[in-house]
Coordinates of C-alpha atoms in Angstrom, one line a residue:
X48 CA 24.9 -24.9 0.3
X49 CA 27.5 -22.7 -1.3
X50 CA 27.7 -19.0 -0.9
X51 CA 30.5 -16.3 -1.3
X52 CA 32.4 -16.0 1.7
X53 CA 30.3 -14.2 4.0
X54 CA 31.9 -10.6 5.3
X55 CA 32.3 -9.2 8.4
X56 CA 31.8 -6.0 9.5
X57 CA 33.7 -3.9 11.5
X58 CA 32.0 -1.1 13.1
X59 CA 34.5 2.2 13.1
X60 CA 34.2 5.6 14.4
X61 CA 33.0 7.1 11.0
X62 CA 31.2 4.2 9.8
X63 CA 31.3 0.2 9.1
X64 CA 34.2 -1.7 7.4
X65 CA 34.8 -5.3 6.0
X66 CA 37.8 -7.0 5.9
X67 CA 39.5 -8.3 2.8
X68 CA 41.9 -11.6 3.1
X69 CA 44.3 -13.2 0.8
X70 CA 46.6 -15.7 1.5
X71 CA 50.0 -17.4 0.2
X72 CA 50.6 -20.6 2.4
X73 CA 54.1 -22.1 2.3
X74 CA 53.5 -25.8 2.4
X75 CA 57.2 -27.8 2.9
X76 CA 57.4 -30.7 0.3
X77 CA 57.7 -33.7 1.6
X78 CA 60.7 -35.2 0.0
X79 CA 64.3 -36.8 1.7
X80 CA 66.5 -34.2 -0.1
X81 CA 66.2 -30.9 -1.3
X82 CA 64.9 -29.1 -4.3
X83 CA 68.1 -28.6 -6.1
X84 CA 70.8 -30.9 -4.0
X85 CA 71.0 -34.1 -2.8
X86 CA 70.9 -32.8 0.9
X87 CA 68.7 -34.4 3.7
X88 CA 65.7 -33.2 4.7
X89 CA 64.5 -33.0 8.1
X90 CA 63.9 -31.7 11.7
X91 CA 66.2 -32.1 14.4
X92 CA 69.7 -32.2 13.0
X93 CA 72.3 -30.2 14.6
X94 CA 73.3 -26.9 13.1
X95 CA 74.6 -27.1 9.1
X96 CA 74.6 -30.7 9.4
X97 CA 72.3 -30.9 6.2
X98 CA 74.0 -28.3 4.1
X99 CA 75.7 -29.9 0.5
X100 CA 78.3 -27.0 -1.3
X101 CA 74.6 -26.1 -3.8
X102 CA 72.9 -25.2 -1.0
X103 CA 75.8 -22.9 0.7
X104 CA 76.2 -21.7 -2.4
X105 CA 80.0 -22.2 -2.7
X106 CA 81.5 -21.1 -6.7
X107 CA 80.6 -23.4 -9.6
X108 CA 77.9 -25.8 -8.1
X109 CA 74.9 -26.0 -10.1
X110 CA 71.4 -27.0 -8.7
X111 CA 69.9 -30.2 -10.3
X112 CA 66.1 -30.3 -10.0
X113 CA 64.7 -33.0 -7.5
X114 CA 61.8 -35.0 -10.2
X115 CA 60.5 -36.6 -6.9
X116 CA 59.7 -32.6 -6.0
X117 CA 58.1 -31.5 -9.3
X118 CA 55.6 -35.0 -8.9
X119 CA 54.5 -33.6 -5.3
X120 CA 53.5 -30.0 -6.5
X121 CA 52.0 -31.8 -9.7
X122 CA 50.3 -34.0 -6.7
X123 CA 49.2 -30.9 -4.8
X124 CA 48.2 -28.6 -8.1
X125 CA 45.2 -32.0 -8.9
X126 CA 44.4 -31.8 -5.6
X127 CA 43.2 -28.1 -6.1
X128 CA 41.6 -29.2 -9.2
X129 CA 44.1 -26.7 -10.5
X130 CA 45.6 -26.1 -14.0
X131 CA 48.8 -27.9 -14.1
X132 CA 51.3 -26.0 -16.9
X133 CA 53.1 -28.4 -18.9
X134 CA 55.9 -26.2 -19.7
X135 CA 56.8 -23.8 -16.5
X136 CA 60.4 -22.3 -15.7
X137 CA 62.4 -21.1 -12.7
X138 CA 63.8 -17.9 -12.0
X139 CA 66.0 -16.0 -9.8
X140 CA 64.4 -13.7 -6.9
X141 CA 66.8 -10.9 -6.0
X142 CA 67.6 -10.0 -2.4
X143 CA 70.1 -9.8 0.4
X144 CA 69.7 -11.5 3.7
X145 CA 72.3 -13.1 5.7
X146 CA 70.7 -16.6 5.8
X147 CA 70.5 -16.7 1.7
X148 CA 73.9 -17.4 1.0
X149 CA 73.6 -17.3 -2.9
X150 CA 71.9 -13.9 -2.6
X151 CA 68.9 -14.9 -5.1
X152 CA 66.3 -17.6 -4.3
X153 CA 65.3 -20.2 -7.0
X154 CA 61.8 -19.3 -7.5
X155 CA 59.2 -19.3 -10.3
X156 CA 57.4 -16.0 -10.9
X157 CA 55.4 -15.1 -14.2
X158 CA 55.5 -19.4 -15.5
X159 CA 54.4 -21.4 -12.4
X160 CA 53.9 -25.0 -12.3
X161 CA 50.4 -24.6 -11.2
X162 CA 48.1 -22.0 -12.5
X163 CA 44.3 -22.0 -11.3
X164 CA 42.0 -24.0 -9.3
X165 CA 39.4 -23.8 -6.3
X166 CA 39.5 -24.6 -2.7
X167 CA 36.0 -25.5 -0.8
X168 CA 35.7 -24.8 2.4
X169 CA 33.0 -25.0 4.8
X170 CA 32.5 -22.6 8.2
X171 CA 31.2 -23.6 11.1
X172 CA 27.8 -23.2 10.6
X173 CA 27.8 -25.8 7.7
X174 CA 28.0 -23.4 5.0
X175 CA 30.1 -23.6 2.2
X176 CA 32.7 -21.0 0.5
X177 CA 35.0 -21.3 -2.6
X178 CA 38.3 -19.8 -2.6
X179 CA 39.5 -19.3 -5.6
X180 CA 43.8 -20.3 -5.8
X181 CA 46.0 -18.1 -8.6
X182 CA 49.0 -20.1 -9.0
X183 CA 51.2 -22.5 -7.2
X184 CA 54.6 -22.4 -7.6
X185 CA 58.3 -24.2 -6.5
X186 CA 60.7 -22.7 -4.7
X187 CA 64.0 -23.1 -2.4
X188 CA 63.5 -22.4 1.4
X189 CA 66.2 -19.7 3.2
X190 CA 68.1 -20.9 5.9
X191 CA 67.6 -19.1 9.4
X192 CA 69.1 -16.6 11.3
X193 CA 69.6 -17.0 15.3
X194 CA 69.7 -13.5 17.2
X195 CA 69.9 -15.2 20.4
X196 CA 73.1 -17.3 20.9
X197 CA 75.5 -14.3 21.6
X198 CA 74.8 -11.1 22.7
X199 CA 77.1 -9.3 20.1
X200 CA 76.5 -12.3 17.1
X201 CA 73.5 -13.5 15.1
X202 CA 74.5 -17.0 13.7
X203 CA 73.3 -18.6 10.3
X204 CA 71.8 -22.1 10.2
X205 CA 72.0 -23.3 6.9
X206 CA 69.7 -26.6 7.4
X207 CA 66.7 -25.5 6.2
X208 CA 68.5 -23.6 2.6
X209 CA 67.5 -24.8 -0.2
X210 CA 64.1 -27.4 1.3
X211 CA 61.7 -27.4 -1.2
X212 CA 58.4 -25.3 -0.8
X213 CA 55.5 -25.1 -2.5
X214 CA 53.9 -21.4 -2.3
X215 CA 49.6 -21.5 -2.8
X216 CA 48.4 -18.0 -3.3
X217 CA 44.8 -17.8 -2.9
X218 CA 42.4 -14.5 -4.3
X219 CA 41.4 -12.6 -2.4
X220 CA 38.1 -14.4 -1.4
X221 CA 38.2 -14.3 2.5
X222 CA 36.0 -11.8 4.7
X223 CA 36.4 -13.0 8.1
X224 CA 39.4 -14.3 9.9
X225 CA 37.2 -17.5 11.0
X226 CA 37.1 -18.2 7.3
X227 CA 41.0 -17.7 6.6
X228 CA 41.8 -20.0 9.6
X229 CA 39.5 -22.6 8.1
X230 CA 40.8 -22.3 4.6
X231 CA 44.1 -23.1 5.8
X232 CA 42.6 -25.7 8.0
X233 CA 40.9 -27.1 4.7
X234 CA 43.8 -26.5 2.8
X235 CA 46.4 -28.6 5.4
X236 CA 43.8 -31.5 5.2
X237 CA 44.0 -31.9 1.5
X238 CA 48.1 -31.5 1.4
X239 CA 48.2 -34.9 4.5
X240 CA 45.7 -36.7 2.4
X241 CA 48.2 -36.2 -0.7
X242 CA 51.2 -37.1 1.4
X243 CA 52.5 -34.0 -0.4
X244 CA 53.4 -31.9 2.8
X245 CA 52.9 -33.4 6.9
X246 CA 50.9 -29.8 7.8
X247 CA 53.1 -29.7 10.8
X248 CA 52.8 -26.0 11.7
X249 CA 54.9 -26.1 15.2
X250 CA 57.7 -26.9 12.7
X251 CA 56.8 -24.3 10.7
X252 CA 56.3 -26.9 7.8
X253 CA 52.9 -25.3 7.1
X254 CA 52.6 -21.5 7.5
X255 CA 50.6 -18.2 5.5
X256 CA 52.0 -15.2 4.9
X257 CA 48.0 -13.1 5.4
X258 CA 47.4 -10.2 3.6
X259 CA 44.4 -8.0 4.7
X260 CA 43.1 -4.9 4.1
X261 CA 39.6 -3.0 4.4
X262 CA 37.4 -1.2 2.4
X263 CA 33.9 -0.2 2.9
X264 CA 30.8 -1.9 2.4
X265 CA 29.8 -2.5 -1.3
X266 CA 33.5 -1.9 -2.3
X267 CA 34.3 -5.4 -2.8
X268 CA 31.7 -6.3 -4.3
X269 CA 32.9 -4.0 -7.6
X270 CA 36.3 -5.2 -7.3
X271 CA 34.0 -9.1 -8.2
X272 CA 32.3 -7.7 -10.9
X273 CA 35.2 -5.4 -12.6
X274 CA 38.0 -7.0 -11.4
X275 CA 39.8 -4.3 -10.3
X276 CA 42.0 -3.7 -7.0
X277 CA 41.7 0.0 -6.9
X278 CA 38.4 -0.7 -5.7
X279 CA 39.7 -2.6 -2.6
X280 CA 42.4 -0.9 0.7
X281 CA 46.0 -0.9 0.5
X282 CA 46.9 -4.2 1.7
X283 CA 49.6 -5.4 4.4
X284 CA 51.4 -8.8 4.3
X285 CA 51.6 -10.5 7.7
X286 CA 54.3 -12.8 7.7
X287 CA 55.1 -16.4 8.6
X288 CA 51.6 -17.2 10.5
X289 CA 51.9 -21.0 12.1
X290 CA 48.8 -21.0 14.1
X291 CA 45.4 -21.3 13.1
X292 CA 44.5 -19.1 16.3
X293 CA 47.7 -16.6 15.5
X294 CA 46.0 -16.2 12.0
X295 CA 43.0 -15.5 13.4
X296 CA 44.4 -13.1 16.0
X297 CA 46.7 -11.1 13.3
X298 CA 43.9 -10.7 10.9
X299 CA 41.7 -9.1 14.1
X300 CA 44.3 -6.4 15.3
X301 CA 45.6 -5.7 12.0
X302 CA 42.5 -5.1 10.5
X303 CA 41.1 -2.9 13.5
X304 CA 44.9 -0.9 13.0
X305 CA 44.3 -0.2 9.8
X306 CA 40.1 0.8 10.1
X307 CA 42.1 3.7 12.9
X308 CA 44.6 4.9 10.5
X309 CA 42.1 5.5 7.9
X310 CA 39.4 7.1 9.9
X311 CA 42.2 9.6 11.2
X312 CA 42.9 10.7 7.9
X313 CA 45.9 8.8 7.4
X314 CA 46.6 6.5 4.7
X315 CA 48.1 2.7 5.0
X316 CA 51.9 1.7 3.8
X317 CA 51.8 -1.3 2.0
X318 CA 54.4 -3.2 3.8
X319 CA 55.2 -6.7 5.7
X320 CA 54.1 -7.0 9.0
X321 CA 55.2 -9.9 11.3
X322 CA 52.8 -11.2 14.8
X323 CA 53.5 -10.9 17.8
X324 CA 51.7 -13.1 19.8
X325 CA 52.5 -12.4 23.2
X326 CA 51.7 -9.2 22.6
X327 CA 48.6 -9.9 20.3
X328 CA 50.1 -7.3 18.0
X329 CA 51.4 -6.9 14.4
X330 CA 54.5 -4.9 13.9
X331 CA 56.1 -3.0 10.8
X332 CA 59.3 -5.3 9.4
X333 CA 60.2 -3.7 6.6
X334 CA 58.5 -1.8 3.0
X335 CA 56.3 -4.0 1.1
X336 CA 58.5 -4.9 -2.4
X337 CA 57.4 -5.2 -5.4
X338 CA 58.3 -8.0 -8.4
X339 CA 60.2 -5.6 -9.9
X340 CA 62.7 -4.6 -6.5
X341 CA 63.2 -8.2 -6.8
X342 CA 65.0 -7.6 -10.4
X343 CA 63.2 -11.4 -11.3
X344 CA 64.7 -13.0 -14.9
X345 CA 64.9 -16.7 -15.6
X346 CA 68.0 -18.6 -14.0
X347 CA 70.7 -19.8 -16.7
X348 CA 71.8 -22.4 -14.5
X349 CA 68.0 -24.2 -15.1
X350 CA 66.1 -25.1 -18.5
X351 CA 62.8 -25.0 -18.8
X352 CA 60.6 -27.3 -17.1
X353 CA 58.7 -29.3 -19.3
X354 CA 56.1 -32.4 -18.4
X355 CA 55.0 -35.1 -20.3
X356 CA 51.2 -34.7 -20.5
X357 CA 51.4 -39.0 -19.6
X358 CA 53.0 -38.6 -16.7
X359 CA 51.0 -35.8 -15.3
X360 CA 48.0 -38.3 -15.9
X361 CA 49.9 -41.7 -14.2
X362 CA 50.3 -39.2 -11.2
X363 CA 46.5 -38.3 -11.5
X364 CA 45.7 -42.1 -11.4
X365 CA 47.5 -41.9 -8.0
X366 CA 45.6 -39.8 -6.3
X367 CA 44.0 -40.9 -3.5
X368 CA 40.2 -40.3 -2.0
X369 CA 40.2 -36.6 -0.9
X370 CA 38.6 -34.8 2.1
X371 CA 35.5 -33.5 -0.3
X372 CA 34.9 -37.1 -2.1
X373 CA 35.4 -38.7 1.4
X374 CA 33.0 -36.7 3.3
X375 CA 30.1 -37.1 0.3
X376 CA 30.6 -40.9 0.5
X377 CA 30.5 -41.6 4.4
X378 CA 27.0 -39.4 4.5
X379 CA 25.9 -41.6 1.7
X380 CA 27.2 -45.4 2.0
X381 CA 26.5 -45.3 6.1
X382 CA 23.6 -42.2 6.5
X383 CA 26.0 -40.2 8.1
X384 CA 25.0 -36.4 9.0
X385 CA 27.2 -33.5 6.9
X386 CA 28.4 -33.0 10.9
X387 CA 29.6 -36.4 11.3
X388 CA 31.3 -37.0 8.2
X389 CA 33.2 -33.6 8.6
X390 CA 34.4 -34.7 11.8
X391 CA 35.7 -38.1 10.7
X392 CA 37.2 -36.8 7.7
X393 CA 39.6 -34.3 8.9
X394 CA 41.9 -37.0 9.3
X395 CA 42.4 -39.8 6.4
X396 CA 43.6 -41.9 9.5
X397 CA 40.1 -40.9 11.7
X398 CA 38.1 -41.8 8.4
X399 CA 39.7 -45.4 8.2
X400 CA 39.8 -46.6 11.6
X401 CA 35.5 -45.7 11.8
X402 CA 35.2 -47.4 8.2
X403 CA 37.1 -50.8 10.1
X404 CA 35.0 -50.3 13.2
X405 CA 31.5 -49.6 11.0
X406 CA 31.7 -53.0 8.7
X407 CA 28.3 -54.5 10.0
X408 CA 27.3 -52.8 12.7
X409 CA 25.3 -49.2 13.4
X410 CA 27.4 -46.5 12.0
X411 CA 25.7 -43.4 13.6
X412 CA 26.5 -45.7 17.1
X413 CA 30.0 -46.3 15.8
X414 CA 30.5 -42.9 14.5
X415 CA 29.4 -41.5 18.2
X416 CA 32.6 -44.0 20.0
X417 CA 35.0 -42.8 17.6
X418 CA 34.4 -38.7 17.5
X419 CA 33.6 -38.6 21.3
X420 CA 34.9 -41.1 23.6
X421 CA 37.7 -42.5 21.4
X422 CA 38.9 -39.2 20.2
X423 CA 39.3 -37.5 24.0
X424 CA 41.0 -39.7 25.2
X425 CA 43.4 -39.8 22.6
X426 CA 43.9 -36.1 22.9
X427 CA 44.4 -36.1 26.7
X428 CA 46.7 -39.1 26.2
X429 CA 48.7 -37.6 22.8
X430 CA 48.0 -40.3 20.9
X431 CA 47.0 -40.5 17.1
X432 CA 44.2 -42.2 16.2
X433 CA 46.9 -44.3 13.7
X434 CA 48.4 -45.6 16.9
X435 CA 45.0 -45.8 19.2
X436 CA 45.5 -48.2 22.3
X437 CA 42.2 -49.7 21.1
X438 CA 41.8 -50.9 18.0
X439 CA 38.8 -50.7 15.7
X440 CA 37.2 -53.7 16.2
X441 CA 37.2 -53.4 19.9
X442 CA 34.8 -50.8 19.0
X443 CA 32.8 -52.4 17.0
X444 CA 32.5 -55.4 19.3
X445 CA 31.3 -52.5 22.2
X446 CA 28.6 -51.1 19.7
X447 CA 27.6 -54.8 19.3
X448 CA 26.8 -55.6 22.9
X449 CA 25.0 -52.4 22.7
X450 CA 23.1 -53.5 19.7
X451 CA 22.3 -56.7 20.7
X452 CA 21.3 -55.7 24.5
X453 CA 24.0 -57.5 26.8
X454 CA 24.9 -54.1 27.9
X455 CA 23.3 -50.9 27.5
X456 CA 24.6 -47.3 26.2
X457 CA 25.5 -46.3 30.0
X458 CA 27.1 -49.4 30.9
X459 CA 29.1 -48.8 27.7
X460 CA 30.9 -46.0 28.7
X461 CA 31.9 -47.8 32.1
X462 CA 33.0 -51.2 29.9
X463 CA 34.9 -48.4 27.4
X464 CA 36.8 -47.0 30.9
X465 CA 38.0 -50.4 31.4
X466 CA 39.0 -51.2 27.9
X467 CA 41.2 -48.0 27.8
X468 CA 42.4 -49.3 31.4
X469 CA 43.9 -52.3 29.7
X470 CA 41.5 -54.6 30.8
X471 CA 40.9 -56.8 27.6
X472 CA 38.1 -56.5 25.1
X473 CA 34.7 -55.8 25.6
X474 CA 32.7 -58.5 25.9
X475 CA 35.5 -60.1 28.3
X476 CA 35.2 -57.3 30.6
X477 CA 31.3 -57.3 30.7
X478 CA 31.8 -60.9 31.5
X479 CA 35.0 -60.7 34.1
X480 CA 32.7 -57.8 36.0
X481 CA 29.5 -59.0 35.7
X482 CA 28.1 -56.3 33.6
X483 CA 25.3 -57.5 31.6
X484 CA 22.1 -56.0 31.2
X485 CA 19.1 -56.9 33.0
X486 CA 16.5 -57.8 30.9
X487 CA 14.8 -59.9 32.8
X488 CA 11.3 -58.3 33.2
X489 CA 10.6 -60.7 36.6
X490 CA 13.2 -58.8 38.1
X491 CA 12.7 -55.1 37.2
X492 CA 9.4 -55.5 38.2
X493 CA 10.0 -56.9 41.7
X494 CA 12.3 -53.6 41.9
X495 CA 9.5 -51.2 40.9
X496 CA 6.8 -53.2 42.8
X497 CA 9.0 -52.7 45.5
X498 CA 9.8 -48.9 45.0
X499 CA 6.0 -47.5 44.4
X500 CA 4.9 -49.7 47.4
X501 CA 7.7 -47.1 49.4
X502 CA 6.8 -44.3 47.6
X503 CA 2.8 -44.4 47.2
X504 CA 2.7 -40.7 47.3
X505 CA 4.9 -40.2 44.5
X506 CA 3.2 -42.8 42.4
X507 CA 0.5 -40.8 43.2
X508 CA 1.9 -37.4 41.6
X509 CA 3.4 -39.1 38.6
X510 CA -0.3 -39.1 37.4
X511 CA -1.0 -35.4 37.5
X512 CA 2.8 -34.6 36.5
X513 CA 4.0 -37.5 34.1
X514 CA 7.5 -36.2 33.6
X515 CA 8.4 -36.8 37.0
X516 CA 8.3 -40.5 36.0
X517 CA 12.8 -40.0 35.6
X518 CA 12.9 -40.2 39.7
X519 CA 11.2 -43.7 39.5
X520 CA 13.7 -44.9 36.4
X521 CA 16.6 -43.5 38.6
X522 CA 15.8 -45.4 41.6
X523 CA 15.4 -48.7 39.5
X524 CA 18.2 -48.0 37.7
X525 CA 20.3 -47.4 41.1
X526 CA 18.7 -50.9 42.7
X527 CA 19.6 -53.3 39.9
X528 CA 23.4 -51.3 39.3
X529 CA 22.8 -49.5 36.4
X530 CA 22.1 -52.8 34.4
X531 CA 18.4 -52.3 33.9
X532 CA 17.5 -52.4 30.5
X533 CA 16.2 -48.7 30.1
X534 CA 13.5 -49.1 28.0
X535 CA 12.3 -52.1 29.5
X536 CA 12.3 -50.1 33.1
X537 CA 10.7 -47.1 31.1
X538 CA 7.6 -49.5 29.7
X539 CA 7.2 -51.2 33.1
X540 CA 6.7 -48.1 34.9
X541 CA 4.4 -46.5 32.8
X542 CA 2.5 -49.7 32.9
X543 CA 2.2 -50.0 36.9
X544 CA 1.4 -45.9 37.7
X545 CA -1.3 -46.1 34.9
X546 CA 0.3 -43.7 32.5

């Protein structure tokens, strides 16, 4: 079911409030050089090792645009089911920081590459929202500046100048800060499927800069029908968010800052925040600026960018199964709940290794060993799924002994300690430790003979209070070693105490 995103109100001293989010996520491309240099890409080098004379800006060098670049944001902009503008252009954004050695940052500003499209996203209660995207657009990372490696010196690593980002602004469509994390959560898992940015957010790969403000109840609502900001708070830009949980936690204190400004008569700057998150705090950086403090024009240095309508459709051929598509096709080829499907999809990998596992056997049962078992102990262990110790047919020849009866559900989970032990594969290990299933109805019933003749008072009570028939299966279960057949134990019982 999809709804508007669903508001949250804030109850203040003089009434209730609602939050109002917008983001602009700064996805890194994923590309081997840089936007406008042949420069290497990547994380770990040592300080201005992966600097070429464009990106440090030195006099006369020219950028030259990366194609390979252009083709991922063309990527990404499908993905969105976004516009993508044939003819877009770069321009120069004006500013001064120490860590931008050209003083201007190649951007794009009133011609992006992208223009609009439409995110789904789904909360956690299995509800949909859409979130509508304005525009994304190219542009040259800044290096970064390092305050703590003298006490009277901030250093400039120039490594990171001149990366290629793409910037996806959203509208502002997000009430809650539940929903902005899972935007961006929604929004990460659409970029990995593309192979158009690796979402790593500790590297600060994939971050939002979160804009929130507040307004009273029924004040958004006429800034949907009109239109119109002036309906809607001053907003404040939180910058450089790489946690879904620091998102979260920003949007709560920032939003309850602002709700006590307002209801003591004061009035909110707009201006960029940054997070704090030891102290769970945002802080004032500097004055919100506007396009026009950042004196935009088009750069000289750069023509126009113009695509060939063919090649934006040879890159739409490309594209592979996304999250959406995915998820609607697992519920219907294997009768998988909306629940299940969401799970396995957040990972193209997770998706693939329960479609090996599922050929042939019961995919609910399959679905179960991948999201539960499988998937914990590959978080306590580190590993991804890509590289799981177990492959996927050791999982499907588990669910098969299951299915078949040599072992049942609970002996599973002790065959499934030894397979992640090393032990071998399944149906070796059931053999090596003499684990198969009991099914031999002679021999469960000599057990429960044996157990109601020792317990003719409880056989007894069983009558008048049937449930108490699970201390029988427990002591049958406990005689044979767990390898009773449960359902067999379960029918014999009910059979000899006459229920």
């Amino acid at each position: 079911m999809t709804e508007t995103a669903s508001s949250k109100v804030i109850q203040g001293r003089t009434g209730p409030w609602e939050i109002v989010l917008g983001l602009e996520v700064h996805a890194q491309v994923a590309s081997v050089s840089k936007l406008f240099s042949g420069a290497a890409v990547g994380f770990g080098a040592g300080p201005n090792q992966q600097v070429s004379l464009v990106d440090a800006a030195m006099p006369g060098m020219l950028p030259v645009l990366n194609r390979f670049c252009v083709e991922q944001a063309v990527k990404t902009g499908l993905g969105l089911k976004a516009q993508i503008n044939l003819k877009s252009r770069f321009d120069r954004k004006n500013y001064f920081y120490p860590d931008l050695p050209q003083g201007y940052q190649i951007s794009q500003f009133d011609q992006p590459i992208v223009g609009e499209g439409v995110v789904s996203v789904e909360r956690d209660d299995g509800t949909t929202f859409d979130v509508r995207i304005e525009r994304l657009h190219l542009e040259q990372d800044a290096g970064k500046s390092l305050h703590d490696q003298d006490p009277n010196a901030t250093y400039v690593d120039l490594n990171r100048a001149g990366t290629a980002l793409m910037e996806i602004v959203s509208r502002p469509d997000m009430r809650s800060s539940e929903e902005a994390a899972a935007y961006v959560k929604k929004l990460r898992t659409i970029l990995v499927y593309l192979g158009t940015c690796d979402g790593d957010m500790e590297k600060g790969n994939l971050r939002a800069d979160v804009n929130v403000s507040v307004c009273r109840p029924g004040d958004y609502e006429k800034y949907r029908a009109t239109g119109s900001f002036s309906h809607l708070g001053t907003r404040c830009e939180i910058k450089n968010v790489n946690s879904y949980r620091y998102i979260q936690q920003a949007i709560e204190y920032e939003a309850r800052r602002q709700i006590e400004i307002l209801e003591d008569g004061g009035k909110i700057d707009q201006e960029t925040r940054l997070f704090d998150p030891n102290k769970l705090e945002t802080r004032s950086m500097r004055s919100k600026e506007e396009a026009h403090d950042y004196r935009y024009f088009p750069d000289p240095d750069l023509l126009p960018l113009v695509l060939d309508p063919a090649w934006v459709k040879a890159i739409e051929d490309t594209l592979p199964e996304l999250p959406d598509a995915k998820k609607q096709r697992l519920q219907s080829q294997y009768g998988l709940s909306a629940y299940d499907a969401g799970v396995l999809i957040i990972e193209a990998d997770r998706a693939d290794y329960f479609e090996a596992a599922a050929k042939g056997r019961d995919a609910k049962l399959v679905s179960n060993w991948v999201t539960n078992e499988l998937l914990s102990k590959l978080s306590a262990g580190g590993h991804e799924i890509a590289r799981s110790p177990l492959p996927p047919e050791d999982i499907a020849q588990l669910v098969e002994l299951i299915e078949n009866g040599t072992i049942s559900s609970k002996i599973a989970k002790e065959v499934f300690e030894h397979m992640w032990a090393g032990e071998g594969r399944p149906a070796q290990i059931v053999e090596a430790r003499g684990l198969v299933q009991i099914n031999d109805t002679g021999a469960i019933e000599a057990a429960i003979d044996k157990l109601i003749a020792a317990n003719p008072d409880k056989a007894e009570a069983v009558k008048e209070k049937p449930q108490a028939i699970g201390w029988f299966v427990g002591q049958v279960m406990k005689e044979t070693g767990g390898k009773a057949n449960p359902a067999t134990v379960n029918e014999l019982l009910r059979s000899k105490l006459g229920l």
